CSV table of C-alpha atoms and ligand atoms in Angstrom, one decimal:
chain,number,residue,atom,x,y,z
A,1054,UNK,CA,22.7,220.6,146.6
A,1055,UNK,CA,25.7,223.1,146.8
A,1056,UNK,CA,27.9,222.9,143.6
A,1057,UNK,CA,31.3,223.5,142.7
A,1058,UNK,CA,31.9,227.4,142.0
A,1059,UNK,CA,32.3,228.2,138.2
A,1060,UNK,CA,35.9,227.7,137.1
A,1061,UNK,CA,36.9,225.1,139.8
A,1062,UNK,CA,37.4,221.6,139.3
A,1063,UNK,CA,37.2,218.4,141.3
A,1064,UNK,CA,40.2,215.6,141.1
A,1065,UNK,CA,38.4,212.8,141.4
A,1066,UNK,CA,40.1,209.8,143.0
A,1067,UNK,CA,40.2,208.0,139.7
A,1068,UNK,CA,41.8,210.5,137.9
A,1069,UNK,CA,44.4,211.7,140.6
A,1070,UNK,CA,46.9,209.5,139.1
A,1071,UNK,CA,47.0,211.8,136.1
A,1072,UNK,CA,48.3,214.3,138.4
A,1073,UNK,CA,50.4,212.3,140.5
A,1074,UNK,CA,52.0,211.7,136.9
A,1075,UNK,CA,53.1,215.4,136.2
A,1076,UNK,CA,53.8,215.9,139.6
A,1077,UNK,CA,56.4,213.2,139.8
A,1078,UNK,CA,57.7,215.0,136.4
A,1079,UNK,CA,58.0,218.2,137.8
A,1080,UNK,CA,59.8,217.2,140.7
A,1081,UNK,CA,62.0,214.8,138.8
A,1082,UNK,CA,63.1,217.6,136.4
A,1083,UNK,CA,63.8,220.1,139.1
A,1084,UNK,CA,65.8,217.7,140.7
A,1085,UNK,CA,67.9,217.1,137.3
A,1086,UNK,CA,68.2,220.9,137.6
A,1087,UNK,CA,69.1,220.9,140.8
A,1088,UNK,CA,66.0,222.7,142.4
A,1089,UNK,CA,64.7,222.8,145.4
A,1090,UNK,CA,60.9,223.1,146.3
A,1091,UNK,CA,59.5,226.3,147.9
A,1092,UNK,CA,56.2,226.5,149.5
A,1093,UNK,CA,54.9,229.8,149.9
A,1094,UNK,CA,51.0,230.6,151.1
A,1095,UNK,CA,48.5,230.8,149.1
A,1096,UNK,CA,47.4,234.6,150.1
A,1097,UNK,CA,49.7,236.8,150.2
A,1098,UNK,CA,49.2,240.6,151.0
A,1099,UNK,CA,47.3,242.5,148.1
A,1100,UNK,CA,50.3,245.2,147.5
A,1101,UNK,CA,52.8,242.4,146.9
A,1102,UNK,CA,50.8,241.9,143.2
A,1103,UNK,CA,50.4,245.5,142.7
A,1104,UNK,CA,53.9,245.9,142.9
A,1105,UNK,CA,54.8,242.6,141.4
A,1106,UNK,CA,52.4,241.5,138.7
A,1107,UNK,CA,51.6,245.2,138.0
A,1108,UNK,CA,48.8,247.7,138.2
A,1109,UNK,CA,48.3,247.9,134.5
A,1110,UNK,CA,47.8,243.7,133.5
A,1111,UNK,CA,44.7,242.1,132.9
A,1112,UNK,CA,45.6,240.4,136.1
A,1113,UNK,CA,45.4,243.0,138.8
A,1114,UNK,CA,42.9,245.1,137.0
A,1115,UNK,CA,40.1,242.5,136.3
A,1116,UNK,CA,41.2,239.2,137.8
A,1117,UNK,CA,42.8,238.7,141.4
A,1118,UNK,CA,40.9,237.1,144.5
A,1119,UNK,CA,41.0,239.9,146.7
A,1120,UNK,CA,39.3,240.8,149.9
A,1121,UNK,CA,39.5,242.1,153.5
A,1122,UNK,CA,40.5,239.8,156.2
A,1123,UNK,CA,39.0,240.3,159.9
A,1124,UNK,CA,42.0,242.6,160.4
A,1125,UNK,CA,41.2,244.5,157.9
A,1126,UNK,CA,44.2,244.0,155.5
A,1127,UNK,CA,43.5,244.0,151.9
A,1128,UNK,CA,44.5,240.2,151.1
A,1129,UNK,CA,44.9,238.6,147.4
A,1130,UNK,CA,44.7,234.4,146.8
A,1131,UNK,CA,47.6,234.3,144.7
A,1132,UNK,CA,47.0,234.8,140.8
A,1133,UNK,CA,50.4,233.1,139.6
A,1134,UNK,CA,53.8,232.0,142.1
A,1135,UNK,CA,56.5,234.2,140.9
A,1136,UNK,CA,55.8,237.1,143.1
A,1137,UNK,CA,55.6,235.2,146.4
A,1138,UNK,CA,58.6,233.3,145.6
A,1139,UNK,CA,60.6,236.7,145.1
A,1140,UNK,CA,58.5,237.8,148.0
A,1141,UNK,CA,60.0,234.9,150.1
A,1142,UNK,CA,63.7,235.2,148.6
A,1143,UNK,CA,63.9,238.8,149.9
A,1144,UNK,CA,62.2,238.1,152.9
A,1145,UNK,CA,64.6,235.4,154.1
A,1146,UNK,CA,68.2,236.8,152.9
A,1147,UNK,CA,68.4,234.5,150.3
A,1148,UNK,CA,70.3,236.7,148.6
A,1149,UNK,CA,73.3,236.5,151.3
A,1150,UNK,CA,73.5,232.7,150.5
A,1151,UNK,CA,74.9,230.4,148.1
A,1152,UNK,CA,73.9,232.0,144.0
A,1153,UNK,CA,72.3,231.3,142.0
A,1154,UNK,CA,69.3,230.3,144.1
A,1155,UNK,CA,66.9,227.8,141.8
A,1156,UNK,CA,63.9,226.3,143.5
A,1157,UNK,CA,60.6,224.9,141.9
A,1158,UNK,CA,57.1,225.1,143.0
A,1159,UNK,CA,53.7,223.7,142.2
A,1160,UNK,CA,50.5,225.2,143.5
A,1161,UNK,CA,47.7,226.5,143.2
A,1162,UNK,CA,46.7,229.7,141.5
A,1163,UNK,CA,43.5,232.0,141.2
A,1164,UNK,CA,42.3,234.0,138.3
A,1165,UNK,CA,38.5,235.4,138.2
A,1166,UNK,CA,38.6,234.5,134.5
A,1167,UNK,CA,35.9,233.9,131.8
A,1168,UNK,CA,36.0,229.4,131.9
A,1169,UNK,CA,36.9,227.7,128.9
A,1170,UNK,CA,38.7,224.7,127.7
A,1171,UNK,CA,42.5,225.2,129.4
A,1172,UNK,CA,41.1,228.7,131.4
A,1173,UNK,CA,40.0,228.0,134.8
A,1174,UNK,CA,39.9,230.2,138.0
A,1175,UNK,CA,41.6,227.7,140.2
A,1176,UNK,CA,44.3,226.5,138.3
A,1177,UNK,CA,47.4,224.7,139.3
A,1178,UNK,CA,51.4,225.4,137.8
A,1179,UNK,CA,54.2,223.6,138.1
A,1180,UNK,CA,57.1,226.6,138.2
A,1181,UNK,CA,60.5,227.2,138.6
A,1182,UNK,CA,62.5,230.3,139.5
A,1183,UNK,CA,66.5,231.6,139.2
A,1184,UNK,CA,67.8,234.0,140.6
A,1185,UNK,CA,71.4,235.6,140.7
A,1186,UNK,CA,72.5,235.0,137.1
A,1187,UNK,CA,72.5,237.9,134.3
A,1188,UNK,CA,73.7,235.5,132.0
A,1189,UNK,CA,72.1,234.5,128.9
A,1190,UNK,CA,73.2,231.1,129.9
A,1191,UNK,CA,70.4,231.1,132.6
A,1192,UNK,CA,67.6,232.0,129.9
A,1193,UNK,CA,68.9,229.1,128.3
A,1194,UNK,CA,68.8,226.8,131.4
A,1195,UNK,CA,65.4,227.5,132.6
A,1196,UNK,CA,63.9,227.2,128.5
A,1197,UNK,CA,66.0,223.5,128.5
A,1198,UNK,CA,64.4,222.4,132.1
A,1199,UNK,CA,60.9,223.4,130.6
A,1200,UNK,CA,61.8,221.5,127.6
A,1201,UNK,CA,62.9,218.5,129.4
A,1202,UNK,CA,59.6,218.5,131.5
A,1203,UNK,CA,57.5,218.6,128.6
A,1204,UNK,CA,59.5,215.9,127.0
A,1205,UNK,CA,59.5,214.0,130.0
A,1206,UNK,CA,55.8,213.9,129.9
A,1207,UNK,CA,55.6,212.5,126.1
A,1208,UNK,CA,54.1,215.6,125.1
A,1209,UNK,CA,55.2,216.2,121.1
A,1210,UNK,CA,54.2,219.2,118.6
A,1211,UNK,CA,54.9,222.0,121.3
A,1212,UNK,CA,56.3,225.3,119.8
A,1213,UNK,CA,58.7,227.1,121.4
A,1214,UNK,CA,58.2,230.3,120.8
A,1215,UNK,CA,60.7,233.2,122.1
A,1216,UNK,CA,60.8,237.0,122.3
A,1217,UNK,CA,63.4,239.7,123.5
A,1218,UNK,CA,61.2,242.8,125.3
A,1219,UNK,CA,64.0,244.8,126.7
A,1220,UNK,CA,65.2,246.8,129.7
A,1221,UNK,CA,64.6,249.9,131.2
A,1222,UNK,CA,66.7,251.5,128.1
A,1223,UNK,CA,65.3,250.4,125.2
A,1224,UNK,CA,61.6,250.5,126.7
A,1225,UNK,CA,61.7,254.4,127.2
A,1226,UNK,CA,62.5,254.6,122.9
A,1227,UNK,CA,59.8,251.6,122.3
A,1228,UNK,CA,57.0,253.1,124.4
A,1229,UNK,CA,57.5,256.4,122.8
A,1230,UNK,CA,57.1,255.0,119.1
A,1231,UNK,CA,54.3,252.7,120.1
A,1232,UNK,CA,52.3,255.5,121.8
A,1233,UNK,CA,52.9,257.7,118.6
A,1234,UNK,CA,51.5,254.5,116.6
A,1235,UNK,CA,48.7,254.7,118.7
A,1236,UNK,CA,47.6,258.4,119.4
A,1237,UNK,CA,45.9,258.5,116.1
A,1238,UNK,CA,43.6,255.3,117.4
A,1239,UNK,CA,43.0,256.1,120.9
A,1240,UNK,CA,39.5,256.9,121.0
A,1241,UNK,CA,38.5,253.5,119.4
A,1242,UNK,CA,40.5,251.8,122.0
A,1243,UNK,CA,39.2,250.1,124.9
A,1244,UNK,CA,38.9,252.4,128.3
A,1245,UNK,CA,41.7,250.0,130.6
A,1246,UNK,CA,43.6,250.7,127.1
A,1247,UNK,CA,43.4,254.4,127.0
A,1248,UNK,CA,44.1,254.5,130.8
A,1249,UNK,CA,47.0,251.9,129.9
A,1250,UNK,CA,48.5,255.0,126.9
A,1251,UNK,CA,50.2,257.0,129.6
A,1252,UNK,CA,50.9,254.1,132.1
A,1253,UNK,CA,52.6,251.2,130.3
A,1254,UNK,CA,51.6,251.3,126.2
A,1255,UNK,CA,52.8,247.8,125.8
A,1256,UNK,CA,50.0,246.4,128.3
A,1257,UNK,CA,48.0,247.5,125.2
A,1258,UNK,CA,49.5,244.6,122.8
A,1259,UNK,CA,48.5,242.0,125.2
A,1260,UNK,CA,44.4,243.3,125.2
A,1261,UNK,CA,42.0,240.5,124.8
A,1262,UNK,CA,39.5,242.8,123.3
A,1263,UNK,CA,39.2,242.4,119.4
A,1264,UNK,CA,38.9,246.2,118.4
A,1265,UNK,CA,42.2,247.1,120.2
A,1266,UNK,CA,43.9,243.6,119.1
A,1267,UNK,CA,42.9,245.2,115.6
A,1268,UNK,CA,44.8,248.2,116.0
A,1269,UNK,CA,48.0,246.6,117.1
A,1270,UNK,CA,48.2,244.3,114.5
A,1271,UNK,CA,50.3,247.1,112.5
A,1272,UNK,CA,52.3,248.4,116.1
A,1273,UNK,CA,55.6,248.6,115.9
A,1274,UNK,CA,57.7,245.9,116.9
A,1275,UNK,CA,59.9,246.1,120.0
A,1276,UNK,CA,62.3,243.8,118.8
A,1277,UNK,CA,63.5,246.9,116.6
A,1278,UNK,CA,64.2,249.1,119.6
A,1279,UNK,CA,66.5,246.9,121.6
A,1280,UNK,CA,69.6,248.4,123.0
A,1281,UNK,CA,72.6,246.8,122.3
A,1282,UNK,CA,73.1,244.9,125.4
A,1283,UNK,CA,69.2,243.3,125.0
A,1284,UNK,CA,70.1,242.7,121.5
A,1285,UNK,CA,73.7,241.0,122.5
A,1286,UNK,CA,71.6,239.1,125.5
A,1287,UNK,CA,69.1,238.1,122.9
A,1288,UNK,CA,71.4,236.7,120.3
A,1289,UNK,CA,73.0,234.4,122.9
A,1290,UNK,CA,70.4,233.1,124.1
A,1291,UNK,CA,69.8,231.9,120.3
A,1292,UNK,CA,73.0,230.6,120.4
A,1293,UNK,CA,72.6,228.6,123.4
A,1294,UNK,CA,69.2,226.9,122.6
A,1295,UNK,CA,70.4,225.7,118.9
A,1296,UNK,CA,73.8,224.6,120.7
A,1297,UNK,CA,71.4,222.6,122.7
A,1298,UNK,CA,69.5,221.3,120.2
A,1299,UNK,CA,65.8,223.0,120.8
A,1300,UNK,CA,64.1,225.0,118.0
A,1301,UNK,CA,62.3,227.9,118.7
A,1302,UNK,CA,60.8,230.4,116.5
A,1303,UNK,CA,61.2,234.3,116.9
A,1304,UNK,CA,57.7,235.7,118.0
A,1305,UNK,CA,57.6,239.5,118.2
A,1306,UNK,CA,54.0,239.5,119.1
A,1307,UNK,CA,55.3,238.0,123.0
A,1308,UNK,CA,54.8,240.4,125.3
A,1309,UNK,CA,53.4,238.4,128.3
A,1310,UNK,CA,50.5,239.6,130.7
A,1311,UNK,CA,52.9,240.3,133.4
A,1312,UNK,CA,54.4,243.6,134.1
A,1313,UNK,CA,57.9,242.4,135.4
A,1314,UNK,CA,59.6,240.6,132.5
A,1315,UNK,CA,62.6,242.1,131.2
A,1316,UNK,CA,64.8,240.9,128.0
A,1317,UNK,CA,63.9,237.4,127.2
A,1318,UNK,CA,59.9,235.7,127.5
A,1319,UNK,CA,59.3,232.6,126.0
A,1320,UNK,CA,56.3,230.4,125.6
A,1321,UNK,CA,55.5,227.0,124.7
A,1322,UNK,CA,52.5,226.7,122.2
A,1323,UNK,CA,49.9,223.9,121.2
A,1324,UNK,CA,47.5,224.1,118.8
A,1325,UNK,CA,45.6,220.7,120.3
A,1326,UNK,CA,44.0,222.2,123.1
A,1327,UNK,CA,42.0,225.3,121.2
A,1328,UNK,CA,42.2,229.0,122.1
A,1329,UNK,CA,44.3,228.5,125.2
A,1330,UNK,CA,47.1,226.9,123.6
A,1331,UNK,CA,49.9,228.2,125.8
A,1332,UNK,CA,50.8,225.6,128.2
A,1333,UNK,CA,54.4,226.9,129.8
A,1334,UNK,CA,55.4,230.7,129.9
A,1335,UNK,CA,58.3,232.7,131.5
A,1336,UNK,CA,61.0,234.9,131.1
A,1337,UNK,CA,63.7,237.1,132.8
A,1338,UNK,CA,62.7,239.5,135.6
A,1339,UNK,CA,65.4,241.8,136.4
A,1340,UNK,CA,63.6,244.4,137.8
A,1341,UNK,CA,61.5,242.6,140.2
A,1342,UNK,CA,63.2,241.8,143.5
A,1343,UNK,CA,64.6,245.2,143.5
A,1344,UNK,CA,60.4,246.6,142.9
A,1345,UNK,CA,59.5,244.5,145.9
A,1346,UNK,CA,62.2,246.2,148.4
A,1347,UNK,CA,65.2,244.0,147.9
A,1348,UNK,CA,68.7,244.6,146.3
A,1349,UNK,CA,69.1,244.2,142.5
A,1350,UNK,CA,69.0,240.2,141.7
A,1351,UNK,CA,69.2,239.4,137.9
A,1352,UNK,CA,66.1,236.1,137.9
A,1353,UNK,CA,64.3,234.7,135.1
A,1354,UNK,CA,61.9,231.4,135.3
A,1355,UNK,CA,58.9,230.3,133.9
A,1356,UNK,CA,55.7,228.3,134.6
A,1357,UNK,CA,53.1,225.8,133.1
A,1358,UNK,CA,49.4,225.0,133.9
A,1359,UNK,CA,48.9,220.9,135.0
A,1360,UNK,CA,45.1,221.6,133.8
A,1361,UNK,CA,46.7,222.4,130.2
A,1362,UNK,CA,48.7,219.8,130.4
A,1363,UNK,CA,46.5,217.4,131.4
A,1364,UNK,CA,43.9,218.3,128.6
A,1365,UNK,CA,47.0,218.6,126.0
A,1366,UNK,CA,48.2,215.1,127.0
A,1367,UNK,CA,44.3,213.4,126.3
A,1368,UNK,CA,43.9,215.4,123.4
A,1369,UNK,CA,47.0,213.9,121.9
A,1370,UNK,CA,46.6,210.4,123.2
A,1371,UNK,CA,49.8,210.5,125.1
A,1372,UNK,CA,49.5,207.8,127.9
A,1373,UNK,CA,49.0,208.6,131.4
A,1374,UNK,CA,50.5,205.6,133.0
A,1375,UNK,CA,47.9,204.2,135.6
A,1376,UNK,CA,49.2,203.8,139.1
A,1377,UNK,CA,49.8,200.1,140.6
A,1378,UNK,CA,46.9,198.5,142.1
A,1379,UNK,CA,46.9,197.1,145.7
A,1380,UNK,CA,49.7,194.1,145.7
A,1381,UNK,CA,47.6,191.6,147.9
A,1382,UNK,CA,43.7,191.4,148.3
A,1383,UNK,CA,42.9,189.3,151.4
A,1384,UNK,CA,39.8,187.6,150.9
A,1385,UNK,CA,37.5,185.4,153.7
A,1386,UNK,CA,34.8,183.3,153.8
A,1387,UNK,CA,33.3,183.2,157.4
A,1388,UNK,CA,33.3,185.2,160.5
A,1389,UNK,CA,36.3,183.5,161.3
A,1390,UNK,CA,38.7,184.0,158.1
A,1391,UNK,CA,37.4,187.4,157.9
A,1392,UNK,CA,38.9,188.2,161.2
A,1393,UNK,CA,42.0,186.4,160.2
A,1394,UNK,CA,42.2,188.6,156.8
A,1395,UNK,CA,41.8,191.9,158.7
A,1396,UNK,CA,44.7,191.2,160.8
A,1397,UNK,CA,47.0,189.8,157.7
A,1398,UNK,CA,45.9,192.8,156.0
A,1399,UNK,CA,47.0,194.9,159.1
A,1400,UNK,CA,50.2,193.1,159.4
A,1401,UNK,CA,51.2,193.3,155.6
A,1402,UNK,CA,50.7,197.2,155.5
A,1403,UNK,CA,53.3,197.4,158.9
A,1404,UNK,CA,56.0,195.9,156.5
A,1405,UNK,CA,55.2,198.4,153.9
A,1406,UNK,CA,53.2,195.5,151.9
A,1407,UNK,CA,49.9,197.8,150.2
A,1408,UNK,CA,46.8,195.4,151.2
A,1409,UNK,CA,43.0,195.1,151.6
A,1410,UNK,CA,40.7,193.4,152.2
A,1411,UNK,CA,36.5,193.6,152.5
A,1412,UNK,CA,34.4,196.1,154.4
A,1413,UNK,CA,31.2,195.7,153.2
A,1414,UNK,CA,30.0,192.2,153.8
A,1415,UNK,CA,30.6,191.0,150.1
A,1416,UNK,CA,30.6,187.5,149.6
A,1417,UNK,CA,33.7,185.9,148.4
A,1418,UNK,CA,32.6,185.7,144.4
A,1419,UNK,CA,32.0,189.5,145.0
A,1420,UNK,CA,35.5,189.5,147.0
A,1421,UNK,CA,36.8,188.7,144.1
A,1422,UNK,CA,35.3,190.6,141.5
A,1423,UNK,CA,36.2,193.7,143.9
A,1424,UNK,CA,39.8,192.4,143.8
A,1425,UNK,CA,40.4,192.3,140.2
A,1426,UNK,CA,38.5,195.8,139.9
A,1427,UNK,CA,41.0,197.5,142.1
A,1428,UNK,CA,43.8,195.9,140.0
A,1429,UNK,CA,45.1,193.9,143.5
A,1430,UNK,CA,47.8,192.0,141.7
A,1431,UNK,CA,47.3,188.6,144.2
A,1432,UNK,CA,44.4,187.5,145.9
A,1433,UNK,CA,44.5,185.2,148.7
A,1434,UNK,CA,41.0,183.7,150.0
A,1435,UNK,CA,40.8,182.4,153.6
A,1436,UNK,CA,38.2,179.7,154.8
A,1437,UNK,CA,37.8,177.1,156.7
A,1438,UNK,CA,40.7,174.4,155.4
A,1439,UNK,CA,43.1,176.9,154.9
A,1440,UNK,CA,42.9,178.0,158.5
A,1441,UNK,CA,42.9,174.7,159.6
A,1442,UNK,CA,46.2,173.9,157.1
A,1443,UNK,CA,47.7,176.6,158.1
A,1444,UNK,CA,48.3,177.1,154.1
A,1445,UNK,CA,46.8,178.9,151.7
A,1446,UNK,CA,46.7,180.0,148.2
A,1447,UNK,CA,48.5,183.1,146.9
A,1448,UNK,CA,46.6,183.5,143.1
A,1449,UNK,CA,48.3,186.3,140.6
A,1450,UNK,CA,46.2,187.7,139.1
A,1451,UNK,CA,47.3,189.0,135.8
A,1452,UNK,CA,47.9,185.0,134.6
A,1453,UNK,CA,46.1,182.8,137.2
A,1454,UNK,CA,49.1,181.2,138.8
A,1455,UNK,CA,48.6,180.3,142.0
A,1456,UNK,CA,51.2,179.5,145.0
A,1457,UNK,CA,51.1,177.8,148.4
A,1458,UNK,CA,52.3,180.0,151.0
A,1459,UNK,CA,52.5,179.8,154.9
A,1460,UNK,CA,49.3,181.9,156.5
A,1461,UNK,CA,52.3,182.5,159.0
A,1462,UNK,CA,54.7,183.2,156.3
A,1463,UNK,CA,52.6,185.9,153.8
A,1464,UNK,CA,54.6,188.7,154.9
A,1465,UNK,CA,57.4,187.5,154.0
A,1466,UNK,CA,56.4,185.7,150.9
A,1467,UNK,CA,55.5,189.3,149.3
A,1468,UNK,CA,58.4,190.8,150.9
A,1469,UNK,CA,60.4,188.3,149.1
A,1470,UNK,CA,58.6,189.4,146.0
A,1471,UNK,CA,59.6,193.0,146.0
B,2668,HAM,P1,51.4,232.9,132.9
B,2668,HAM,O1,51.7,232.8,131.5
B,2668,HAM,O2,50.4,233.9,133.4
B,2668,HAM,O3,52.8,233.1,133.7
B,2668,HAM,O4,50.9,231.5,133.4
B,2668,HAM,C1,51.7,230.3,133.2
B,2668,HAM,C2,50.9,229.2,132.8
B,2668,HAM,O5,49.8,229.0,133.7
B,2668,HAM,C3,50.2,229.4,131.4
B,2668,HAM,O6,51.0,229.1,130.4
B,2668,HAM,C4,49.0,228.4,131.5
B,2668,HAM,O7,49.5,227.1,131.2
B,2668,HAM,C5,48.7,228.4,133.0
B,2668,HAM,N1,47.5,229.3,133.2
B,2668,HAM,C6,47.5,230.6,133.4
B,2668,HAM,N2,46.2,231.1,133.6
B,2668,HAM,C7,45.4,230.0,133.6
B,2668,HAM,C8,44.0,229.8,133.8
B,2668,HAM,N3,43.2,230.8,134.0
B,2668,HAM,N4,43.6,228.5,133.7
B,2668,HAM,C9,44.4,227.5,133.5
B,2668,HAM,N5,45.7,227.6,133.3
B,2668,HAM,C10,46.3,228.9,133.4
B,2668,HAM,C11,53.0,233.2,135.0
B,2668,HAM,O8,52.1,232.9,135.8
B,2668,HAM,C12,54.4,233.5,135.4
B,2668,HAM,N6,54.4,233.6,136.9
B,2668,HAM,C13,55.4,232.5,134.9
B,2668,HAM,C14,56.8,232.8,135.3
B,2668,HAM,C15,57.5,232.2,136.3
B,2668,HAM,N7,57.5,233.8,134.7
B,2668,HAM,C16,58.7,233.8,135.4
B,2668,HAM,N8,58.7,232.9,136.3
């Protein structure tokens, strides 16, 4: 038997309505922002997340998908969506058009990670992505439409948690305290962290390895290094999440595993689904479209993992609601009714009535039995007298009542029902 590769998971048909669940959510809240979907492939060329995602994260140096196609172009399954989506904005002149752009996405997304509870190497997020505005206001917006997804979902006990890192500015004074912090500890530090010293210092704060999280415990923060316009950007967005009612705590420890952010990243924390407890993430990216060959385009966005989501929602006993069951299950008796019921059944589904009836011989007891397994909310049996009426039986199931109806008339009886 082949199995499923390590860190992939099936959706079973019986749980797809989980998904179909957040799904609906996602595109409901986008819509309430007043976003539009964007599809963009799933492999995209390797360089695009060199450039993007950055040649110094965990994500590029140890995690991407990446191989050589027949052509021989160095090809990457895409480890997150914000890169392809700035990718795609540059690439189609969507910068020419109406601003700010604001479109959502959900898809898949590859990471050759160590699996564990919430860390998968297919994984799926549910995004969204602004760009055009500078303005602290569109921080705020895209922390509120994470908000109001979660919420949407039931979810409860989710920390917002929010951190300023700077621009270009206040980076240069930051990186040159924090590598003087960390000269003194370099040969105890990991080798991607030494090689990460010259390159970007504060990759180094988001190492997973325990003997170089040690050693930044005591870094210094880069909240004390912003210039005034981060510091000014910072403060409103504060303003504008407390005018809105959402609490947030100040986490200086943020620095996100992606090289692009800029000024404000936020996260959304639980501590119900273990060590992987962030379940949305995001923040401004100022400097990206401009990196990837476009003209400078202010963007910030964010994105959450369905898995996480999924296993947060169980966890916590917040109610998936199940998905309707068929509305009528046609059920015969003989060769004859059987034929009838396959042709009702066919005839129901062209008026855009959800039917079925059986395939494998059953006999009617076991018809039935089938019926109320698949949640059918009527069942109509077919047999001899009620072909020869002309009338049968339309039986609800969830109390029993049953009412005549027509054999030539069903379609319309459940039409009438909707
Ligand atoms: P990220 O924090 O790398 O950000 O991922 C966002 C979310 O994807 C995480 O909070 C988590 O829920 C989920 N996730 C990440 N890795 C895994 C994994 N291995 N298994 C399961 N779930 C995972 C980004 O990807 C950014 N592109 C977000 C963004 C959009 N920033 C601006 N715009």
């Amino acid at each position: 038997m082949i199995n499923i590769p390590k860190g992939t998971k099936d959706v079973l048909p019986q749980d797809a309505y989980k998904w179909h669940y957040i799904e609906d959510a996602a595109r409901k809240t986008a819509e309430l922002f007043n976003m539009k979907e964007i599809r963009t492939p799933v492999f995209e060329h390797t360089e695009l997340f060199l450039r993007g995602v950055g040649d110094t994260t965990d994500i590029v140096n140890k995690e991407m998908y990446t191989f050589k196609d027949k052509g021989d172009r160095s090809i990457t399954l895409k480890p997150e969506g914000t890169a392809g989506a700035a990718r795609s904005f540059i690439e189609n002149g969507m910068a020419a058009g109406l601003l700010p752009v604001k479109m959502y996405y959900i898809t898949p997304a590859f990471r050759y990670e160590r699996p564990q509870a919430g860390r998968l190497r297919e994984f799926h997020q549910f995004g969204i992505e602004m760009y055009g505005s500078a303005s602290p206001d569109a921080d705020a917006e895209v922390i509120f439409a994470a908000s109001s997804f979660l919420s949407r979902l039931g979810i409860k006990g989710v920390k917002l948690n929010i951190n300023s890192i700077g621009c270009k500015t206040c980076r240069a004074s930051y990186n040159a305290a924090l590598r003087e912090y960390l000269r003194p500890h370099l040969g105890e530090m990991c080798s991607t962290c030494r090689e990460r010293f010259d390159k970007n210092p504060l990759r180094i704060l988001d190492c997973k390895e325990e003997g170089c999280k040690k050693i930044t415990r005591g870094a210094p923060r880069i909240t004390d290094y912003l210039c005034n316009e981060c510091s000014a950007h910072f403060k409103k967005v504060q303003q504008l999440l407390t005018a809105g009612g959402l609490e947030f705590n100040i986490d200086p420890d943020i620095v996100r595993g992606l090289d692009y952010y800029t000024k404000t990243v936020f996260e959304f924390v639980s501590d119900s689904i273990g060590a992987q407890g962030t379940v949305c993430g995001g923040g401004r990216y100022d400097g990206l479209i401009e990196e990837l060959g476009g003209n400078p385009t202010p963007a910030v966005g964010f994105a959450a993992g369905i898995e996480r989501l999924i296993l947060l929602m169980e966890n916590t006993g917040v109610p998936f609601p199940e998905e309707r069951g068929v509305q009528v299950y046609i059920a015969g008796m003989d060769d004859e009714s059987r034929m009838q019921a396959f042709k009702i059944v066919c005839a129901l589904r062209a008026a855009g009535i959800s039917a079925e009836c059986d395939h494998m011989g059953k006999s009617v007891k076991a018809q039935f039995k089938y019926a109320d397994k698949i949640g059918a909310q009527y069942v109509i049996a077919l047999g001899g007298n009620e072909l020869a009426s002309g009338v049968c039986n339309a039986k609800r199931m969830a109390d029993g009542a049953t009412t005549p109806v027509m054999i030539s008339d069903i379609c319309g009886f459940f039409k009438g029902l909707e």
